[in-house]
Amino acid sequence: MPKPPPPLWLLAEVTHSCPLQCPYCSNPLDLIPKKDELDTENWLRVLHEARQIGAAQLGFSGGEPLVRKDLEVLIGASRKLGFYSNLITSGIGMDAERVERFRALGLDHIQVSFQADDAVLNDYLAGTNSFQHKLDMARAVKANGYPMVLCFVIHRQNIGQVRQMLDLAAELQADYVELATAQYEGWALLNRDHLLPTQAQVREAERIAHDYQAKLKGKMRIYYVVPDYYENRPKPCVGGWGRVFLAVAPDGLALPCHSARGLPGLELHNVRERSIEWIWNESPGFNHFRGEGWMKEPCRTCDEREKDFGGCHCQAFKLTGDPTNADPTCAKSPHHHLVEKAIDTSELGLVPAKPMVFRQRNKRLEVKG
Amino acid sequence: MPDLDAKPALAPGYRFQWEPVQGCHVLLYPEGMVQLNETAAAILSFCDGQRNILRVIADLENEYAAEGLREDVLSFLAEAVERGWVRYA
Ligand code: SF4
Ligand code: SF4
């Protein structure tokens, strides 16, 4: 096999701990406990090795990365290595001073996420009073010379307020706003019947987003991507398996996609045991879905396979039981009815049988079958 | 067409650097990256917020011992502004 192209993105999931409890969290139900987290020294080695093989974008995420006391050390090191570093945060765990410190250490970008545009819904979804602090932090970010980048995760509980969210962002003078779709993995998948919006809601949100894009052109950039469930075609899995993206989980497991843990037949390695270079270039896990050898029908002969690479393997596994099936969000998939059925449940406004489950802070969830 | 006295600079949050593994200059910004061809990289390296457009053109022509770069520079800058990479100081 020819040597793969270099990874461009390193996602450092430095912890699964988080002071919030969002029910749409895409972290696994089996949260990694603090005692199993990589230590500072190992993270520094990961950064160094990933940079050496060409990673340029670095994301600190989690969980809530601010929980890590050594975040300053990691940020300082990434700047020296030449990374463009992104902090993906809820804003809880920093104050204006810490933002200033990050700036001085060379952090390039901070993205602050909101649950909603108003305190009541925001704090309900977050499970914590956090709205006011988020506003303060969004302002602190901008006051430190950063572009203000806000992210709202959109789902049925808040999709009716997209207009208000964009108004809030405009009022805060945000530079970028991402209206992100909940990724139906982990906690979000568990709560899917509470979260999946209806087709009409998705289209209305799209219309409003386009409206504001036109209205605020040149002032605020708005990203809104229609969720794959409604598009009849999957999104390319993380830009193609093992093509651009490398994630390292809190316990050091290197992942081609942040939800790839637990895919059957996938042999993954830990950065404690192997170098990043070996993991990226040689490891069976990263080579598993490279190329097209793994494909079955309908993907194998599909003329769109270079566009989406068959979609998301984790989604294929979670919904069909086999990660080598076509992503069932694709209308050509023989399992597409599973996705249609999930949307139907939201169309019909059925009251889900189970209550919404808020994410645990750092404990594991006992899932009883 | 912009005022030739305007001074182009990278927009806040953007970083321009050489990537040895990819063998090219890139522009990095929040959660994204573009690989630049040599012309684009050469022009951007002069967009420091100090030189006005006329100086950028003159310095480029000087550095590369070339003439008539004006159109290239103007059309690149127009696109760079449109994409949000460059702002006028
Ligand atoms: S059949 Fe497979 S390759 Fe074709 S569009 Fe659907 S998921 Fe993509
Ligand atoms: S793949 Fe899995 S494997 Fe790829 S983007 Fe999706 S959740 Fe991920």
PDB file of N, CA, C and O in Angstrom, chain A residues 148-198:
ATOM      1  N   MET A 148     -14.316  35.921  17.470  1.00  0.00           N
ATOM      2  CA  MET A 148     -15.289  35.244  18.330  1.00  0.00           C
ATOM      3  C   MET A 148     -15.990  34.155  17.530  1.00  0.00           C
ATOM      4  O   MET A 148     -16.640  34.438  16.534  1.00  0.00           O
ATOM      5  N   VAL A 149     -15.808  32.920  17.965  1.00  0.00           N
ATOM      6  CA  VAL A 149     -16.377  31.781  17.256  1.00  0.00           C
ATOM      7  C   VAL A 149     -17.352  31.083  18.200  1.00  0.00           C
ATOM      8  O   VAL A 149     -16.947  30.585  19.251  1.00  0.00           O
ATOM      9  N   LEU A 150     -18.616  31.095  17.840  1.00  0.00           N
ATOM     10  CA  LEU A 150     -19.631  30.487  18.695  1.00  0.00           C
ATOM     11  C   LEU A 150     -20.176  29.234  18.034  1.00  0.00           C
ATOM     12  O   LEU A 150     -20.251  29.155  16.813  1.00  0.00           O
ATOM     13  N   CYS A 151     -20.531  28.296  18.868  1.00  0.00           N
ATOM     14  CA  CYS A 151     -21.112  27.067  18.330  1.00  0.00           C
ATOM     15  C   CYS A 151     -22.386  26.750  19.086  1.00  0.00           C
ATOM     16  O   CYS A 151     -22.409  26.761  20.318  1.00  0.00           O
ATOM     17  N   PHE A 152     -23.450  26.536  18.349  1.00  0.00           N
ATOM     18  CA  PHE A 152     -24.704  26.063  18.941  1.00  0.00           C
ATOM     19  C   PHE A 152     -24.953  24.654  18.406  1.00  0.00           C
ATOM     20  O   PHE A 152     -24.957  24.464  17.191  1.00  0.00           O
ATOM     21  N   VAL A 153     -25.134  23.707  19.283  1.00  0.00           N
ATOM     22  CA  VAL A 153     -25.510  22.375  18.818  1.00  0.00           C
ATOM     23  C   VAL A 153     -27.037  22.343  18.712  1.00  0.00           C
ATOM     24  O   VAL A 153     -27.745  22.653  19.661  1.00  0.00           O
ATOM     25  N   ILE A 154     -27.488  21.995  17.512  1.00  0.00           N
ATOM     26  CA  ILE A 154     -28.909  22.099  17.194  1.00  0.00           C
ATOM     27  C   ILE A 154     -29.598  20.733  17.277  1.00  0.00           C
ATOM     28  O   ILE A 154     -29.079  19.743  16.775  1.00  0.00           O
ATOM     29  N   HIS A 155     -30.748  20.721  17.875  1.00  0.00           N
ATOM     30  CA  HIS A 155     -31.562  19.507  17.970  1.00  0.00           C
ATOM     31  C   HIS A 155     -32.997  19.929  18.250  1.00  0.00           C
ATOM     32  O   HIS A 155     -33.294  21.128  18.318  1.00  0.00           O
ATOM     33  N   ARG A 156     -33.874  18.947  18.434  1.00  0.00           N
ATOM     34  CA  ARG A 156     -35.288  19.285  18.499  1.00  0.00           C
ATOM     35  C   ARG A 156     -35.643  20.231  19.647  1.00  0.00           C
ATOM     36  O   ARG A 156     -36.568  21.025  19.551  1.00  0.00           O
ATOM     37  N   GLN A 157     -34.883  20.160  20.749  1.00  0.00           N
ATOM     38  CA  GLN A 157     -35.203  20.980  21.917  1.00  0.00           C
ATOM     39  C   GLN A 157     -34.913  22.469  21.702  1.00  0.00           C
ATOM     40  O   GLN A 157     -35.374  23.300  22.466  1.00  0.00           O
ATOM     41  N   ASN A 158     -34.071  22.787  20.698  1.00  0.00           N
ATOM     42  CA  ASN A 158     -33.725  24.202  20.528  1.00  0.00           C
ATOM     43  C   ASN A 158     -33.799  24.696  19.082  1.00  0.00           C
ATOM     44  O   ASN A 158     -33.519  25.861  18.811  1.00  0.00           O
ATOM     45  N   ILE A 159     -34.184  23.811  18.158  1.00  0.00           N
ATOM     46  CA  ILE A 159     -34.107  24.183  16.741  1.00  0.00           C
ATOM     47  C   ILE A 159     -35.097  25.301  16.397  1.00  0.00           C
ATOM     48  O   ILE A 159     -34.896  26.056  15.448  1.00  0.00           O
ATOM     49  N   GLY A 160     -36.144  25.448  17.218  1.00  0.00           N
ATOM     50  CA  GLY A 160     -37.099  26.520  16.975  1.00  0.00           C
ATOM     51  C   GLY A 160     -36.525  27.906  17.272  1.00  0.00           C
ATOM     52  O   GLY A 160     -37.167  28.920  17.002  1.00  0.00           O
ATOM     53  N   GLN A 161     -35.326  27.948  17.842  1.00  0.00           N
ATOM     54  CA  GLN A 161     -34.771  29.238  18.251  1.00  0.00           C
ATOM     55  C   GLN A 161     -33.534  29.646  17.470  1.00  0.00           C
ATOM     56  O   GLN A 161     -32.728  30.444  17.947  1.00  0.00           O
ATOM     57  N   VAL A 162     -33.398  29.097  16.279  1.00  0.00           N
ATOM     58  CA  VAL A 162     -32.221  29.410  15.481  1.00  0.00           C
ATOM     59  C   VAL A 162     -32.127  30.921  15.212  1.00  0.00           C
ATOM     60  O   VAL A 162     -31.052  31.517  15.284  1.00  0.00           O
ATOM     61  N   ARG A 163     -33.262  31.527  14.942  1.00  0.00           N
ATOM     62  CA  ARG A 163     -33.257  32.969  14.683  1.00  0.00           C
ATOM     63  C   ARG A 163     -32.730  33.745  15.906  1.00  0.00           C
ATOM     64  O   ARG A 163     -31.866  34.610  15.769  1.00  0.00           O
ATOM     65  N   GLN A 164     -33.217  33.374  17.074  1.00  0.00           N
ATOM     66  CA  GLN A 164     -32.774  34.050  18.296  1.00  0.00           C
ATOM     67  C   GLN A 164     -31.291  33.806  18.551  1.00  0.00           C
ATOM     68  O   GLN A 164     -30.585  34.672  19.043  1.00  0.00           O
ATOM     69  N   MET A 165     -30.842  32.596  18.222  1.00  0.00           N
ATOM     70  CA  MET A 165     -29.412  32.299  18.407  1.00  0.00           C
ATOM     71  C   MET A 165     -28.566  33.211  17.531  1.00  0.00           C
ATOM     72  O   MET A 165     -27.546  33.749  17.963  1.00  0.00           O
ATOM     73  N   LEU A 166     -29.006  33.375  16.292  1.00  0.00           N
ATOM     74  CA  LEU A 166     -28.235  34.210  15.370  1.00  0.00           C
ATOM     75  C   LEU A 166     -28.311  35.684  15.779  1.00  0.00           C
ATOM     76  O   LEU A 166     -27.336  36.421  15.640  1.00  0.00           O
ATOM     77  N   ASP A 167     -29.455  36.077  16.328  1.00  0.00           N
ATOM     78  CA  ASP A 167     -29.564  37.450  16.835  1.00  0.00           C
ATOM     79  C   ASP A 167     -28.603  37.672  17.994  1.00  0.00           C
ATOM     80  O   ASP A 167     -27.926  38.699  18.074  1.00  0.00           O
ATOM     81  N   LEU A 168     -28.552  36.698  18.886  1.00  0.00           N
ATOM     82  CA  LEU A 168     -27.625  36.811  20.014  1.00  0.00           C
ATOM     83  C   LEU A 168     -26.185  36.923  19.512  1.00  0.00           C
ATOM     84  O   LEU A 168     -25.418  37.775  19.962  1.00  0.00           O
ATOM     85  N   ALA A 169     -25.853  36.060  18.560  1.00  0.00           N
ATOM     86  CA  ALA A 169     -24.486  36.066  18.019  1.00  0.00           C
ATOM     87  C   ALA A 169     -24.161  37.419  17.397  1.00  0.00           C
ATOM     88  O   ALA A 169     -23.081  37.976  17.609  1.00  0.00           O
ATOM     89  N   ALA A 170     -25.133  37.961  16.660  1.00  0.00           N
ATOM     90  CA  ALA A 170     -24.907  39.256  16.011  1.00  0.00           C
ATOM     91  C   ALA A 170     -24.715  40.347  17.065  1.00  0.00           C
ATOM     92  O   ALA A 170     -23.852  41.212  16.941  1.00  0.00           O
ATOM     93  N   GLU A 171     -25.522  40.267  18.106  1.00  0.00           N
ATOM     94  CA  GLU A 171     -25.428  41.256  19.168  1.00  0.00           C
ATOM     95  C   GLU A 171     -24.061  41.190  19.866  1.00  0.00           C
ATOM     96  O   GLU A 171     -23.483  42.196  20.254  1.00  0.00           O
ATOM     97  N   LEU A 172     -23.542  39.977  20.010  1.00  0.00           N
ATOM     98  CA  LEU A 172     -22.225  39.811  20.630  1.00  0.00           C
ATOM     99  C   LEU A 172     -21.092  40.160  19.664  1.00  0.00           C
ATOM    100  O   LEU A 172     -19.931  40.112  20.025  1.00  0.00           O
ATOM    101  N   GLN A 173     -21.444  40.442  18.417  1.00  0.00           N
ATOM    102  CA  GLN A 173     -20.478  40.708  17.342  1.00  0.00           C
ATOM    103  C   GLN A 173     -19.569  39.515  17.089  1.00  0.00           C
ATOM    104  O   GLN A 173     -18.345  39.639  16.977  1.00  0.00           O
ATOM    105  N   ALA A 174     -20.175  38.356  17.029  1.00  0.00           N
ATOM    106  CA  ALA A 174     -19.421  37.145  16.718  1.00  0.00           C
ATOM    107  C   ALA A 174     -18.882  37.235  15.297  1.00  0.00           C
ATOM    108  O   ALA A 174     -19.483  37.870  14.432  1.00  0.00           O
ATOM    109  N   ASP A 175     -17.729  36.598  15.066  1.00  0.00           N
ATOM    110  CA  ASP A 175     -17.165  36.565  13.722  1.00  0.00           C
ATOM    111  C   ASP A 175     -17.622  35.319  12.961  1.00  0.00           C
ATOM    112  O   ASP A 175     -17.835  35.370  11.760  1.00  0.00           O
ATOM    113  N   TYR A 176     -17.722  34.211  13.686  1.00  0.00           N
ATOM    114  CA  TYR A 176     -18.197  32.977  13.077  1.00  0.00           C
ATOM    115  C   TYR A 176     -19.242  32.349  13.990  1.00  0.00           C
ATOM    116  O   TYR A 176     -19.080  32.360  15.212  1.00  0.00           O
ATOM    117  N   VAL A 177     -20.247  31.783  13.379  1.00  0.00           N
ATOM    118  CA  VAL A 177     -21.216  31.014  14.156  1.00  0.00           C
ATOM    119  C   VAL A 177     -21.416  29.682  13.473  1.00  0.00           C
ATOM    120  O   VAL A 177     -21.674  29.613  12.273  1.00  0.00           O
ATOM    121  N   GLU A 178     -21.270  28.642  14.254  1.00  0.00           N
ATOM    122  CA  GLU A 178     -21.529  27.331  13.700  1.00  0.00           C
ATOM    123  C   GLU A 178     -22.809  26.798  14.311  1.00  0.00           C
ATOM    124  O   GLU A 178     -22.950  26.739  15.533  1.00  0.00           O
ATOM    125  N   LEU A 179     -23.763  26.456  13.445  1.00  0.00           N
ATOM    126  CA  LEU A 179     -24.968  25.770  13.901  1.00  0.00           C
ATOM    127  C   LEU A 179     -24.692  24.302  13.631  1.00  0.00           C
ATOM    128  O   LEU A 179     -24.809  23.833  12.506  1.00  0.00           O
ATOM    129  N   ALA A 180     -24.257  23.613  14.661  1.00  0.00           N
ATOM    130  CA  ALA A 180     -23.772  22.247  14.463  1.00  0.00           C
ATOM    131  C   ALA A 180     -24.890  21.264  14.733  1.00  0.00           C
ATOM    132  O   ALA A 180     -25.724  21.474  15.611  1.00  0.00           O
ATOM    133  N   THR A 181     -24.890  20.205  13.977  1.00  0.00           N
ATOM    134  CA  THR A 181     -25.863  19.160  14.182  1.00  0.00           C
ATOM    135  C   THR A 181     -25.384  18.244  15.290  1.00  0.00           C
ATOM    136  O   THR A 181     -24.206  17.938  15.349  1.00  0.00           O
ATOM    137  N   ALA A 182     -26.309  17.825  16.138  1.00  0.00           N
ATOM    138  CA  ALA A 182     -25.928  16.812  17.113  1.00  0.00           C
ATOM    139  C   ALA A 182     -25.440  15.592  16.345  1.00  0.00           C
ATOM    140  O   ALA A 182     -26.009  15.231  15.324  1.00  0.00           O
ATOM    141  N   GLN A 183     -24.352  15.001  16.819  1.00  0.00           N
ATOM    142  CA  GLN A 183     -23.876  13.774  16.176  1.00  0.00           C
ATOM    143  C   GLN A 183     -24.445  12.613  16.955  1.00  0.00           C
ATOM    144  O   GLN A 183     -24.180  12.494  18.165  1.00  0.00           O
ATOM    145  N   TYR A 184     -25.190  11.770  16.284  1.00  0.00           N
ATOM    146  CA  TYR A 184     -25.909  10.734  17.018  1.00  0.00           C
ATOM    147  C   TYR A 184     -25.012   9.552  17.344  1.00  0.00           C
ATOM    148  O   TYR A 184     -25.077   8.490  16.744  1.00  0.00           O
ATOM    149  N   GLU A 185     -24.175   9.808  18.326  1.00  0.00           N
ATOM    150  CA  GLU A 185     -23.234   8.843  18.882  1.00  0.00           C
ATOM    151  C   GLU A 185     -23.350   8.963  20.390  1.00  0.00           C
ATOM    152  O   GLU A 185     -23.718  10.023  20.906  1.00  0.00           O
ATOM    153  N   GLY A 186     -22.974   7.937  21.094  1.00  0.00           N
ATOM    154  CA  GLY A 186     -22.894   8.016  22.555  1.00  0.00           C
ATOM    155  C   GLY A 186     -24.190   8.484  23.197  1.00  0.00           C
ATOM    156  O   GLY A 186     -25.261   7.936  22.930  1.00  0.00           O
ATOM    157  N   TRP A 187     -24.091   9.523  24.020  1.00  0.00           N
ATOM    158  CA  TRP A 187     -25.263  10.029  24.744  1.00  0.00           C
ATOM    159  C   TRP A 187     -26.326  10.540  23.774  1.00  0.00           C
ATOM    160  O   TRP A 187     -27.523  10.386  24.017  1.00  0.00           O
ATOM    161  N   ALA A 188     -25.887  11.150  22.705  1.00  0.00           N
ATOM    162  CA  ALA A 188     -26.852  11.679  21.735  1.00  0.00           C
ATOM    163  C   ALA A 188     -27.666  10.555  21.101  1.00  0.00           C
ATOM    164  O   ALA A 188     -28.865  10.698  20.861  1.00  0.00           O
ATOM    165  N   LEU A 189     -27.021   9.440  20.840  1.00  0.00           N
ATOM    166  CA  LEU A 189     -27.748   8.313  20.250  1.00  0.00           C
ATOM    167  C   LEU A 189     -28.751   7.757  21.262  1.00  0.00           C
ATOM    168  O   LEU A 189     -29.895   7.444  20.929  1.00  0.00           O
ATOM    169  N   LEU A 190     -28.322   7.693  22.500  1.00  0.00           N
ATOM    170  CA  LEU A 190     -29.210   7.229  23.570  1.00  0.00           C
ATOM    171  C   LEU A 190     -30.470   8.100  23.639  1.00  0.00           C
ATOM    172  O   LEU A 190     -31.564   7.622  23.909  1.00  0.00           O
ATOM    173  N   ASN A 191     -30.304   9.401  23.391  1.00  0.00           N
ATOM    174  CA  ASN A 191     -31.413  10.357  23.510  1.00  0.00           C
ATOM    175  C   ASN A 191     -32.020  10.738  22.164  1.00  0.00           C
ATOM    176  O   ASN A 191     -32.712  11.757  22.066  1.00  0.00           O
ATOM    177  N   ARG A 192     -31.744   9.948  21.150  1.00  0.00           N
ATOM    178  CA  ARG A 192     -32.079  10.380  19.795  1.00  0.00           C
ATOM    179  C   ARG A 192     -33.555  10.742  19.632  1.00  0.00           C
ATOM    180  O   ARG A 192     -33.894  11.713  18.958  1.00  0.00           O
ATOM    181  N   ASP A 193     -34.424   9.987  20.263  1.00  0.00           N
ATOM    182  CA  ASP A 193     -35.853  10.258  20.089  1.00  0.00           C
ATOM    183  C   ASP A 193     -36.278  11.596  20.699  1.00  0.00           C
ATOM    184  O   ASP A 193     -37.351  12.109  20.391  1.00  0.00           O
ATOM    185  N   HIS A 194     -35.431  12.145  21.561  1.00  0.00           N
ATOM    186  CA  HIS A 194     -35.730  13.469  22.105  1.00  0.00           C
ATOM    187  C   HIS A 194     -35.075  14.579  21.293  1.00  0.00           C
ATOM    188  O   HIS A 194     -35.366  15.746  21.483  1.00  0.00           O
ATOM    189  N   LEU A 195     -34.138  14.191  20.468  1.00  0.00           N
ATOM    190  CA  LEU A 195     -33.262  15.194  19.865  1.00  0.00           C
ATOM    191  C   LEU A 195     -33.474  15.391  18.372  1.00  0.00           C
ATOM    192  O   LEU A 195     -33.253  16.486  17.839  1.00  0.00           O
ATOM    193  N   LEU A 196     -33.860  14.329  17.683  1.00  0.00           N
ATOM    194  CA  LEU A 196     -33.972  14.419  16.233  1.00  0.00           C
ATOM    195  C   LEU A 196     -35.095  15.378  15.843  1.00  0.00           C
ATOM    196  O   LEU A 196     -36.231  15.202  16.254  1.00  0.00           O
ATOM    197  N   PRO A 197     -34.780  16.419  15.089  1.00  0.00           N
ATOM    198  CA  PRO A 197     -35.830  17.350  14.677  1.00  0.00           C
ATOM    199  C   PRO A 197     -36.657  16.769  13.527  1.00  0.00           C
ATOM    200  O   PRO A 197     -36.277  15.760  12.937  1.00  0.00           O
ATOM    201  N   THR A 198     -37.758  17.428  13.216  1.00  0.00           N
ATOM    202  CA  THR A 198     -38.540  16.982  12.069  1.00  0.00           C
ATOM    203  C   THR A 198     -37.935  17.577  10.803  1.00  0.00           C
ATOM    204  O   THR A 198     -37.197  18.558  10.843  1.00  0.00           O
TER     205      THR A 198
END
